[in-house]
Amino acid sequence: MSDFLSVFLAVVLALLVAPMLQKNTDTVWANLRQITFVKKNGVLVSTYLLGAVFIWVGLMIVAPQLYMVDFSFRDGAIGGDPEAYTLKNYSYLIFGRDSDENLFNLLHLQIFLKTILASVGVTLLAFLLCYPIAYYLAQSTKGGTTRLFLIALILPFWVNEILRAFAFRILFGSSGVINVVLMGMGILDEPIDFIKADIAMYAGLSYAYILLMVFPIYNAIESLDHNQIEAARDLGSPWWRIHYRVVIPYAKPGIASGCTMVFMLSAGALAVPQILGGPSSLWFTQIIYDWFFTGGDWSRGSAYAFVLLFSCIIFVLAVMKFFKVNLGELAK
Amino acid sequence: MSSGVDLEHVTIRFGDFTAVDDANLAIRKGEFFSFLGPSGCGKTTILRAVSGFNEPTEGTIRINGSDMRGIGPNKRPTALIFQNLALFPLMSVADNIAFGLEVEGVKYIERRRRAEELLDLIALSGQGDKMVSELSGGQKQRVAIARALAVEPEVLLLDEPLSALDLKLRQHMRSELRNIQQRVGITFIYITHDQGEALTMSDRIAVMSAGVIEQVGDGSTIYNEPETAFVASFVGENNPFYGKVVKVDGEYAQIQNKFGLLRGRNTQDMSVGDSAILFVRPEALSLVEGNDTTPAENVIESTILAEEFEGPSIHIHMEGDTEKRISFSVSNEGKGTHLKVGDTAKICFEVNRAIVLPEGDLADE
């Protein structure tokens, strides 16, 4: 398997070194200096920048992912042939019922579908929670108050994710604050099992990525000229139409950016579903985790992880296409 | 339809700051009415109160006779044109214009038809499908006007809409605005710090200073018959001469000034002993040539500080009784002047062209 990595590195090095070998090094340097990027930043800085970007993107992101792609097409099961390429890791997700290979793997497919749909739900919930906050901060508060609110939003995120998830467990537990209050007010006779019903998990996921939703939307709305809101109001518009016709179209790149991040991270979350999920329901990432660490089948784990990754990417691109958002706008 | 707007004892405070102090006004139906004043004088605050974006702390605003208190900007029969126009950048020109109709639930075909009509009115026929960013400054201006007119307001409020345009376009838009107002026949309330705009376009003008309406009148009244020192100094050029009133006879008053006794019209019932400022416009001052023709009164002898050659006329600055210089123009007779900087010269003015007003703050230069 390490031969794969060596091939990868060999190709990269060949691309870098080959030109140097063909001509003498002086001409290579002279040519390099002609490149605008090198001219503008100097040899040292440009070497550093290119080197850093290469190490980050090439070595730390692309190479391991390619490694995993390679993994996912091999037979990693105990007793299997590790050198042979196969599609069975992927087909297992669809037809992987041990008793009969022709039946759908309903369990895993259901969990996969649930993960995607629930992530959409979490994203919508986070959007509904965050849009009013972002709008209020961006348009209705002034300097000092805005900073105070933003700090109040940021500070809880210094507490690590696992601790926050456990705090939610306490809040939503059968003798937790929420049940106690609801019962004390006489609304409930007996505690609701929020954890079994996955309510705690959805709440925890929505809360976990709230900042990633608030900030892009806040940034987008902040640059909206307040006069436009007043102009719409002056022309007779009720508040909801102002949002629908003026604010949301303007904030669309920010909303898209926030929703994409929350969706991707929710679908890929592990800690929160692990801690807050009900005992009988699994998140797709938990199955991946199990393949890697309990099942010991990295190949199958990789295959599952790629299915999740590509499904999410395709889903996001489709939604962006539907709402007419360009990929470039996400970085605005 | 058109409506009058009445302000009755309108006071607007923000915390301790009084932005508008006891404003009383009756703006007539179909009138082009301007609020003129330096920035921060409260004119925009009044406009926002009429449009409904803020409520008067005290007093009543009536549009067409009915009290507007508690009625939001989206429910008032007014439309506001913002200083920066606030067109919606993500909508086409036609959608911008038809936004108010869309709000009213007018069907698309009908909205489109109305937008085309308004585009004809503002001479932008057939440009409805363009985006706002494709228009020039003057075109955006006209689209903003069309968007406001689309909802058929009874009162159109304009907050310095021409200030972002260059001089030539601004002058062109002045007559255009006036034209549109006469065609649609609704009340226009116009806010500006540019006296040229106010004087050329308006039926009547309210001059404001520090939250107070100093004077209301048509252009020539404001210019020729100012009632306060602020109005006299803010509208057009004026030369102030400070002094105490020493004599009042009939409709004239005489003040004792550093340059001697000066006499002017006494429109504000000043009495002997009052502190006063006598104002003379530059165009009312003339040079006294030769000793034998010296007039009997209102002669000022002072040092020439500077001369500016402007082509058709020559601008002359003389030392005044305060730091402010006396300035006036002489017409270019083709030979230049015989005056030199540092010389003393005599100037005079006719008694009917000077006005004696109670002492008060002048407008900043």
XYZ file of C-alpha atoms in Angstrom:
697
model
C 0.000 0.000 0.000
C 2.909 2.303 0.605
C 3.842 1.806 -3.044
C 0.840 3.962 -3.845
C 2.242 6.849 -1.843
C 5.641 6.463 -3.411
C 4.135 6.582 -6.882
C 2.265 9.751 -5.920
C 5.380 11.453 -4.590
C 7.451 10.276 -7.534
C 5.036 11.866 -9.982
C 5.052 15.166 -8.081
C 8.827 15.224 -7.827
C 9.240 14.277 -11.473
C 7.070 17.233 -12.445
C 9.221 19.552 -10.340
C 12.655 18.157 -11.134
C 12.326 17.104 -14.744
C 12.556 20.617 -16.202
C 15.661 21.281 -14.130
C 17.406 18.234 -15.527
C 16.539 19.048 -19.087
C 18.164 22.440 -19.148
C 20.964 23.667 -16.979
C 19.907 25.081 -13.662
C 20.828 28.684 -14.523
C 18.260 28.875 -17.305
C 15.684 27.280 -15.042
C 16.253 29.939 -12.434
C 16.187 32.682 -15.021
C 12.897 31.328 -16.326
C 11.450 31.063 -12.856
C 12.275 34.672 -12.188
C 10.241 35.643 -15.221
C 7.033 34.364 -13.604
C 4.994 37.340 -12.353
C 4.252 35.664 -9.058
C 7.942 35.176 -8.335
C 8.785 38.659 -9.575
C 6.183 40.233 -7.342
C 6.983 38.363 -4.130
C 10.692 37.556 -4.454
C 12.223 34.094 -4.624
C 12.166 33.435 -0.892
C 8.590 34.454 -0.203
C 7.205 32.756 -3.278
C 9.062 29.542 -2.482
C 7.609 29.649 1.012
C 4.074 30.370 -0.206
C 4.114 27.671 -2.865
C 5.787 25.235 -0.512
C 3.308 25.848 2.290
C 0.332 25.567 -0.014
C 1.758 22.404 -1.519
C 2.350 20.822 1.870
C -1.094 21.783 3.062
C -3.118 20.925 -0.002
C -0.957 18.242 -1.531
C 0.450 16.324 1.373
C -2.137 16.882 4.032
C -5.370 16.879 2.060
C -5.016 15.350 -1.397
C -2.510 12.592 -0.676
C -4.310 10.988 2.301
C -7.613 11.225 0.471
C -6.152 9.479 -2.550
C -4.767 6.908 -0.161
C -8.258 6.356 1.171
C -9.667 6.062 -2.347
C -7.148 3.367 -2.980
C -8.129 1.675 0.275
C -11.783 1.707 -0.561
C -11.266 -0.374 -3.690
C -9.306 -3.127 -1.979
C -10.419 -6.180 -0.151
C -9.706 -5.306 3.438
C -11.694 -8.060 5.079
C -9.879 -10.517 7.296
C -8.710 -13.356 5.131
C -9.162 -11.363 1.932
C -6.487 -10.616 -0.608
C -5.203 -7.083 0.225
C -3.633 -6.636 -3.214
C -6.742 -7.290 -5.274
C -9.006 -4.429 -6.430
C -12.707 -4.894 -5.860
C -16.004 -2.997 -5.793
C -17.478 -5.056 -3.022
C -17.023 -2.398 -0.333
C -19.325 -0.109 -2.244
C -21.767 -2.789 -3.217
C -21.963 -3.865 0.402
C -23.674 -0.598 1.296
C -26.388 -1.384 -1.207
C -26.605 -5.171 -1.286
C -24.767 -6.036 1.897
C -27.130 -8.363 3.606
C -25.158 -11.280 4.930
C -27.948 -13.801 4.421
C -28.637 -12.972 0.782
C -26.431 -10.887 -1.496
C -29.349 -9.951 -3.716
C -31.320 -8.070 -1.080
C -30.841 -4.426 -0.265
C -28.818 -3.540 2.795
C -31.848 -1.773 4.234
C -30.284 -1.046 7.592
C -27.339 0.934 6.238
C -29.293 2.582 3.441
C -31.902 3.740 5.905
C -29.286 5.192 8.190
C -27.622 6.864 5.229
C -30.877 8.422 4.106
C -31.786 9.431 7.633
C -28.418 11.099 8.089
C -28.852 13.167 4.932
C -32.471 14.129 5.662
C -31.793 14.866 9.317
C -28.828 17.035 8.316
C -31.127 18.970 6.007
C -33.510 19.362 8.939
C -30.714 20.478 11.236
C -29.557 22.977 8.606
C -33.056 24.415 8.259
C -33.468 24.613 12.009
C -30.111 26.357 12.386
C -31.079 28.774 9.595
C -34.414 29.590 11.214
C -32.663 30.220 14.518
C -29.754 32.195 13.122
C -31.282 34.364 10.427
C -33.240 36.565 12.864
C -30.203 36.856 15.134
C -27.907 37.734 12.250
C -30.401 40.237 10.870
C -30.892 41.863 14.235
C -27.150 42.120 14.870
C -26.403 43.403 11.398
C -29.143 45.981 11.023
C -30.604 46.911 14.386
C -27.719 47.151 16.832
C -24.834 49.577 16.964
C -21.086 49.001 17.508
C -20.822 48.217 21.211
C -24.012 46.180 21.509
C -23.151 44.187 18.403
C -19.734 43.305 19.812
C -21.308 42.284 23.118
C -23.773 39.990 21.336
C -21.089 38.480 19.150
C -18.877 37.783 22.147
C -21.837 36.208 23.925
C -22.243 33.979 20.884
C -18.549 33.117 20.602
C -17.625 32.493 24.232
C -19.687 29.295 24.736
C -17.714 27.809 21.861
C -14.557 27.905 23.934
C -16.066 24.960 25.775
C -15.204 21.894 23.744
C -17.778 20.086 21.692
C -17.887 16.947 23.815
C -18.481 18.888 27.002
C -21.243 20.871 25.319
C -22.842 17.667 24.106
C -22.795 16.216 27.619
C -24.327 19.428 28.923
C -27.168 18.917 26.450
C -27.544 15.371 27.742
C -28.062 16.752 31.195
C -30.518 19.384 29.945
C -32.574 16.885 27.987
C -32.289 13.926 30.361
C -35.394 12.419 31.935
C -34.666 14.283 35.173
C -33.071 17.188 33.260
C -33.997 20.853 33.516
C -36.414 20.797 30.588
C -38.437 17.831 31.809
C -38.467 19.121 35.385
C -39.707 22.542 34.299
C -42.368 21.127 31.966
C -43.600 18.776 34.669
C -43.479 21.482 37.306
C -45.684 23.668 35.141
C -48.128 20.812 34.811
C -47.706 20.542 31.054
C -46.348 16.992 31.292
C -47.346 14.134 33.559
C -44.253 12.075 32.952
C -40.864 13.000 31.446
C -40.366 12.820 27.679
C -37.354 10.774 26.598
C -35.801 13.457 24.422
C -32.721 11.367 23.869
C -34.549 8.313 22.606
C -36.611 10.514 20.303
C -33.380 12.042 18.924
C -34.655 15.521 19.827
C -31.612 16.107 21.980
C -29.374 15.171 19.064
C -31.033 17.539 16.616
C -30.894 20.340 19.165
C -27.259 19.551 19.899
C -26.281 19.509 16.222
C -28.107 22.755 15.486
C -26.426 24.392 18.427
C -22.996 23.008 17.592
C -22.783 24.848 14.277
C -24.743 27.979 15.116
C -21.725 30.253 14.675
C -21.023 28.890 11.232
C -24.539 29.944 10.291
C -24.671 33.289 12.103
C -21.401 34.764 10.860
C -21.739 34.375 7.082
C -25.322 35.665 7.201
C -24.344 38.494 9.536
C -21.514 39.503 7.203
C -23.799 39.504 4.205
C -26.616 41.477 5.812
C -24.275 43.934 7.454
C -23.263 45.390 4.119
C -26.890 45.880 3.071
C -27.746 49.579 2.917
C -30.373 50.208 5.594
C -32.067 52.677 3.257
C -33.107 49.768 1.056
C -35.063 48.264 3.912
C -36.623 51.645 4.630
C -37.348 52.199 0.956
C -39.191 48.885 0.762
C -41.122 49.751 3.898
C -41.938 53.194 2.569
C -43.335 51.615 -0.590
C -45.839 49.779 1.575
C -44.059 46.471 2.045
C -44.899 44.393 5.138
C -41.905 43.018 7.049
C -42.013 39.532 5.608
C -41.919 40.816 2.052
C -38.951 43.031 2.869
C -37.074 39.913 3.936
C -38.283 37.801 1.060
C -37.646 40.362 -1.681
C -34.811 42.556 -0.395
C -32.812 41.088 2.486
C -32.705 37.380 1.647
C -31.812 37.828 -2.047
C -29.028 40.154 -0.939
C -27.816 37.788 1.777
C -28.085 34.701 -0.454
C -24.325 34.055 -0.734
C -24.007 34.260 3.054
C -26.999 32.014 3.596
C -25.641 29.509 1.068
C -22.251 29.542 2.723
C -23.743 29.038 6.191
C -26.145 26.315 5.098
C -23.450 24.429 3.191
C -21.116 24.401 6.149
C -23.778 23.392 8.643
C -25.073 20.661 6.344
C -21.634 19.227 5.621
C -20.551 19.316 9.238
C -23.841 17.871 10.522
C -23.729 15.015 8.070
C -20.131 14.381 9.067
C -20.565 14.887 12.807
C -19.578 12.089 15.115
C -19.319 13.319 18.698
C -22.791 14.816 19.014
C -24.682 11.813 17.564
C -22.523 9.509 19.658
C -23.330 11.319 22.874
C -26.850 12.605 22.246
C -28.218 10.027 19.818
C -30.792 7.517 20.965
C -29.615 3.997 21.701
C -31.429 2.474 18.749
C -30.600 5.063 16.104
C -27.282 5.503 14.408
C -25.747 8.344 12.414
C -23.960 7.260 9.245
C -20.607 8.448 10.592
C -21.030 6.021 13.474
C -21.165 3.131 11.011
C -18.003 4.417 9.341
C -16.372 4.687 12.725
C -17.379 1.140 13.506
C -15.888 -0.220 10.277
C -12.588 1.436 11.075
C -12.256 0.739 14.769
C -14.588 -2.096 15.680
C -14.879 -4.033 12.442
C -11.244 -3.443 11.596
C -12.150 -3.140 7.924
C -10.600 0.128 6.785
C -11.452 -0.551 3.191
C -15.146 -0.742 3.856
C -14.941 2.288 6.169
C -13.235 4.294 3.419
C -15.841 3.263 0.888
C -18.641 4.352 3.211
C -16.892 7.622 3.958
C -16.547 8.392 0.245
C -20.152 7.600 -0.437
C -21.099 10.065 2.293
C -18.673 12.719 1.055
C -19.742 12.541 -2.593
C -23.430 12.356 -1.770
C -23.090 15.491 0.327
C -21.132 17.322 -2.381
C -23.646 16.374 -5.076
C -26.542 17.327 -2.838
C -25.012 20.711 -2.017
C -24.182 21.458 -5.646
C -27.710 20.530 -6.676
C -29.242 22.783 -4.063
C -26.915 25.625 -5.036
C -27.870 25.173 -8.665
C -31.536 25.299 -7.697
C -31.095 28.563 -5.783
C -28.754 29.956 -8.461
C -25.734 30.445 -6.229
C -22.239 30.217 -7.720
C -19.473 28.385 -5.933
C -17.410 31.587 -5.948
C -20.077 33.475 -4.024
C -19.571 31.216 -1.009
C -16.246 32.876 -0.396
C -17.656 36.399 -0.424
C -54.497 62.963 -5.723
C -52.585 65.456 -3.714
C -52.548 66.332 -0.062
C -51.468 69.131 2.170
C -49.172 68.463 5.089
C -49.577 70.304 8.386
C -47.019 70.413 11.160
C -48.523 71.547 14.456
C -46.064 72.283 17.259
C -43.831 69.459 16.114
C -40.884 68.861 18.428
C -38.553 65.917 17.921
C -35.961 64.991 20.522
C -33.324 62.278 20.539
C -32.408 61.889 24.193
C -31.297 65.349 25.305
C -30.821 66.613 21.798
C -33.650 68.600 20.271
C -33.506 68.001 16.541
C -36.668 69.924 15.700
C -38.084 72.595 17.968
C -41.772 73.547 17.771
C -42.210 73.519 14.022
C -45.451 74.958 12.685
C -46.173 74.816 9.008
C -48.968 74.355 6.545
C -47.722 72.873 3.285
C -50.378 73.282 0.633
C -51.734 70.701 -1.770
C -49.718 70.422 -4.949
C -47.008 72.707 -3.678
C -43.271 72.282 -4.291
C -42.045 72.996 -0.803
C -38.387 73.004 0.221
C -36.656 72.784 3.546
C -33.359 74.636 3.241
C -30.658 74.605 5.873
C -27.115 73.522 6.660
C -26.453 69.875 7.529
C -27.625 68.953 11.006
C -30.360 71.600 11.110
C -33.157 69.052 11.497
C -34.586 69.132 7.986
C -34.069 65.421 7.346
C -35.593 64.650 10.740
C -38.756 66.512 9.730
C -38.867 64.587 6.463
C -38.481 61.266 8.251
C -41.250 62.256 10.644
C -43.566 63.037 7.746
C -42.732 59.734 6.071
C -43.246 57.876 9.360
C -39.734 56.630 10.125
C -39.764 58.569 13.362
C -42.556 60.025 15.432
C -42.615 63.568 16.775
C -41.918 63.701 20.517
C -44.588 66.373 20.778
C -47.069 67.851 18.358
C -49.013 66.525 15.421
C -48.324 65.824 11.785
C -51.389 65.833 9.585
C -51.548 64.657 6.001
C -54.713 65.710 4.238
C -56.126 66.671 7.619
C -55.709 63.327 9.381
C -53.351 62.764 12.285
C -50.511 60.459 11.267
C -49.429 59.416 14.752
C -49.024 55.654 15.046
C -49.305 55.079 11.315
C -46.223 53.330 9.919
C -44.304 54.430 6.815
C -45.826 51.572 4.828
C -49.337 52.862 5.561
C -48.840 56.560 4.850
C -49.755 58.172 1.536
C -46.175 59.358 1.145
C -43.214 58.111 -0.832
C -39.646 58.963 0.046
C -36.717 59.367 -2.308
C -33.520 58.682 -0.429
C -30.334 60.659 -0.702
C -28.527 57.586 -2.050
C -31.709 56.548 -3.915
C -31.717 53.050 -2.324
C -32.688 51.296 -5.534
C -32.783 47.503 -5.205
C -29.602 46.334 -6.949
C -30.760 42.756 -7.505
C -33.957 43.710 -9.309
C -34.386 44.954 -12.856
C -35.379 48.553 -13.483
C -38.992 47.536 -14.137
C -39.128 45.422 -10.972
C -37.751 48.333 -8.984
C -40.397 50.665 -10.334
C -43.175 48.114 -9.854
C -42.116 47.076 -6.344
C -44.819 49.150 -4.671
C -47.418 47.633 -6.992
C -46.132 44.140 -6.296
C -46.688 44.847 -2.616
C -50.250 45.891 -3.389
C -50.803 42.557 -5.122
C -51.109 43.953 -8.650
C -50.769 41.212 -11.297
C -47.508 40.924 -13.236
C -48.912 42.030 -16.629
C -50.517 45.108 -15.106
C -47.373 45.932 -13.119
C -45.323 45.680 -16.266
C -47.713 47.993 -18.088
C -47.586 50.596 -15.314
C -43.797 50.358 -15.196
C -43.641 51.007 -18.948
C -45.876 54.073 -18.519
C -43.611 55.442 -15.829
C -40.535 54.659 -17.903
C -42.096 56.811 -20.642
C -42.671 59.589 -18.120
C -39.011 59.594 -17.107
C -37.789 59.205 -20.717
C -36.340 55.722 -20.229
C -38.764 53.853 -22.484
C -37.898 50.234 -23.145
C -35.117 50.048 -20.578
C -37.139 48.123 -18.001
C -35.141 44.921 -18.343
C -31.806 46.525 -17.574
C -30.232 46.091 -14.183
C -29.899 49.184 -12.027
C -26.109 49.002 -12.203
C -26.240 49.497 -15.973
C -27.782 52.966 -15.630
C -26.026 56.312 -15.342
C -26.386 58.549 -12.293
C -29.117 60.698 -13.795
C -31.035 57.661 -15.023
C -30.914 56.042 -11.581
C -32.254 59.300 -10.226
C -35.218 59.169 -12.539
C -35.854 55.499 -11.782
C -35.998 56.351 -8.080
C -38.574 59.019 -8.857
C -40.592 56.589 -10.973
C -40.466 53.949 -8.248
C -41.862 56.447 -5.771
C -44.514 57.710 -8.180
C -45.664 54.162 -8.974
C -47.504 53.870 -5.674
C -49.368 57.103 -6.517
C -48.413 58.897 -3.329
C -50.213 62.048 -2.293
C -46.965 63.537 -1.055
C -43.519 62.893 -2.503
C -40.637 63.442 -0.109
C -37.163 64.040 -1.515
C -34.066 63.908 0.681
C -31.306 65.775 -1.178
C -31.631 63.435 -4.136
C -29.439 65.548 -6.403
C -26.446 65.888 -4.110
C -24.587 62.931 -5.595
C -24.759 64.242 -9.157
C -22.240 66.453 -10.901
C -23.059 70.111 -11.386
C -24.323 69.965 -14.956
C -26.563 66.991 -14.359
C -27.818 68.594 -11.163
C -28.918 71.703 -13.028
C -30.610 69.585 -15.651
C -32.385 67.473 -13.014
C -33.693 70.611 -11.290
C -35.856 71.547 -14.236
C -36.729 67.902 -14.816
C -37.964 67.512 -11.247
C -39.980 70.681 -11.481
C -41.426 69.417 -14.739
C -42.412 66.067 -13.301
C -43.991 67.779 -10.317
C -46.118 69.958 -12.546
C -47.176 66.979 -14.663
C -48.194 64.713 -11.777
C -49.487 67.606 -9.677
C -48.767 66.119 -6.256
C -47.181 67.794 -3.264
C -43.375 67.653 -3.285
C -41.414 68.198 -0.087
C -37.794 68.722 -0.920
C -34.830 68.756 1.446
C -31.648 70.525 0.458
C -28.690 72.468 1.738
C -28.207 73.974 -1.703
C -29.932 77.345 -1.874
C -29.696 77.368 -5.671
C -31.843 74.230 -5.806
C -34.330 75.596 -3.309
C -34.651 78.980 -4.991
C -35.040 77.660 -8.542
C -37.468 74.815 -7.906
C -39.671 75.709 -4.973
C -42.991 77.449 -4.624
C -42.106 78.109 -1.014
C -39.069 77.516 1.169
C -38.634 76.998 4.900
C -35.175 78.030 6.064
C -34.035 76.036 9.085
C -31.232 76.471 11.552
C -30.475 74.303 14.578
C -33.906 72.701 14.682
C -35.835 75.949 14.316
C -37.755 77.104 11.268
C -36.406 80.611 10.811
C -38.590 81.778 7.965
C -41.104 80.490 5.452
C -41.722 82.201 2.147
C -41.235 82.115 -1.579
C -37.757 82.473 -3.064
C -37.762 86.220 -3.574
C -39.192 86.922 -0.111
C -36.521 84.763 1.486
C -33.820 86.501 -0.517
C -35.062 90.090 -0.391
C -36.922 90.200 2.918
C -34.990 87.983 5.356
C -36.419 88.091 8.843
C -33.401 86.853 10.797
C -29.680 87.320 10.638
C -29.318 83.590 9.872
C -31.579 83.708 6.833
C -29.901 86.875 5.569
C -26.468 85.291 5.800
C -27.385 81.744 4.688
C -29.348 82.542 1.550
C -27.061 84.242 -0.930
C -24.026 86.386 -0.160
C -24.464 89.186 2.353
C -22.290 91.733 4.116
C -23.037 92.192 7.821
C -22.387 95.433 9.731
C -22.783 95.207 13.507
C -24.036 98.054 15.667
C -26.620 99.494 18.041
C -29.771 101.109 16.742
C -29.474 104.837 17.388
C -32.443 106.206 15.522
C -35.709 104.900 14.148
C -37.693 106.977 11.671
C -40.694 105.577 9.877
C -39.698 102.394 8.122
C -35.974 102.966 8.480
C -33.476 102.443 11.286
C -30.007 103.828 11.737
C -27.174 101.989 13.460
C -23.888 103.240 14.845
C -21.096 101.210 13.305
C -17.308 101.392 13.165
C -17.700 102.943 9.712
C -20.139 105.595 10.974
C -23.896 105.853 10.831
C -25.544 103.358 8.468
C -29.210 103.339 7.586
C -31.437 100.594 6.246
C -35.002 99.326 6.209
C -36.427 98.401 9.594
C -38.747 95.478 8.818
C -38.502 93.821 12.226
C -39.607 96.748 14.438
C -36.249 97.355 16.050
C -36.121 100.151 18.601
C -33.376 102.468 19.739
C -30.722 100.690 21.788
C -31.226 97.236 20.269
C -28.214 95.289 19.037
C -28.560 94.927 15.320
C -26.886 93.796 12.144
C -27.326 95.753 8.949
C -27.082 93.545 5.855
C -26.134 94.762 2.405
C -25.910 92.342 -0.527
C -22.781 92.547 -2.702
C -24.838 93.582 -5.705
C -26.153 96.610 -3.755
C -22.669 97.980 -3.025
C -20.969 100.289 -5.469
C -17.703 102.193 -5.586
C -17.752 105.955 -5.016
C -15.614 107.482 -7.798
C -14.269 111.001 -7.139
C -14.890 113.177 -4.083
C -17.495 115.566 -5.455
C -20.196 112.921 -6.009
C -20.002 111.470 -2.482
C -23.548 110.635 -1.334
C -24.938 112.035 1.879
C -25.217 108.760 3.773
C -24.260 105.059 3.880
C -20.670 105.620 2.788
C -18.058 103.182 3.984
C -14.362 103.870 3.700
C -12.094 100.885 4.123
C -8.901 99.182 2.928
C -8.844 96.921 -0.091
C -7.524 93.497 0.933
C -7.835 91.504 -2.263
C -9.021 91.645 -5.828
C -10.209 88.671 -7.861
C -10.529 88.970 -11.588
C -13.448 86.820 -12.718
C -13.885 87.913 -16.315
C -17.193 89.739 -16.608
C -16.725 91.203 -13.139
C -14.023 91.907 -10.630
C -14.529 90.757 -7.083
C -13.224 93.068 -4.392
C -12.660 92.249 -0.716
C -12.357 95.070 1.826
C -11.700 95.076 5.513
C -14.980 94.805 7.420
C -15.936 95.648 10.980
C -15.418 92.030 12.047
C -13.189 89.300 10.702
C -15.583 88.852 7.854
C -14.542 90.888 4.860
C -16.827 93.159 2.919
C -17.141 91.761 -0.554
C -18.725 93.088 -3.695
C -18.234 93.109 -7.437
C -17.655 95.799 -9.989
C -18.348 95.061 -13.601
C -15.445 94.788 -15.989
C -15.368 97.941 -18.118
C -12.553 96.618 -20.253
C -9.714 98.458 -18.546
C -9.493 96.665 -15.207
C -9.776 98.779 -12.055
C -7.532 101.582 -10.953
C -7.704 100.141 -7.424
C -4.723 98.535 -5.801
C -4.539 96.198 -2.843
C -3.708 98.289 0.225
C -5.462 101.456 -1.024
C -8.466 102.837 0.748
C -11.657 103.238 -1.209
C -15.170 104.441 -0.580
C -18.229 102.371 -1.252
C -21.885 103.197 -0.746
C -25.343 101.658 -0.894
C -28.875 102.842 -1.265
C -30.938 102.887 1.936
C -33.715 100.717 0.442
C -31.278 97.954 -0.383
C -30.043 97.475 3.161
C -31.980 95.776 5.920
C -31.581 96.097 9.698
C -32.200 92.859 11.604
C -31.877 91.809 15.248
C -28.429 90.521 16.075
C -28.146 86.735 15.835
C -25.912 83.901 14.720
C -24.802 83.993 11.115
C -24.578 80.919 8.944
C -21.124 79.365 8.792
C -19.278 80.030 5.596
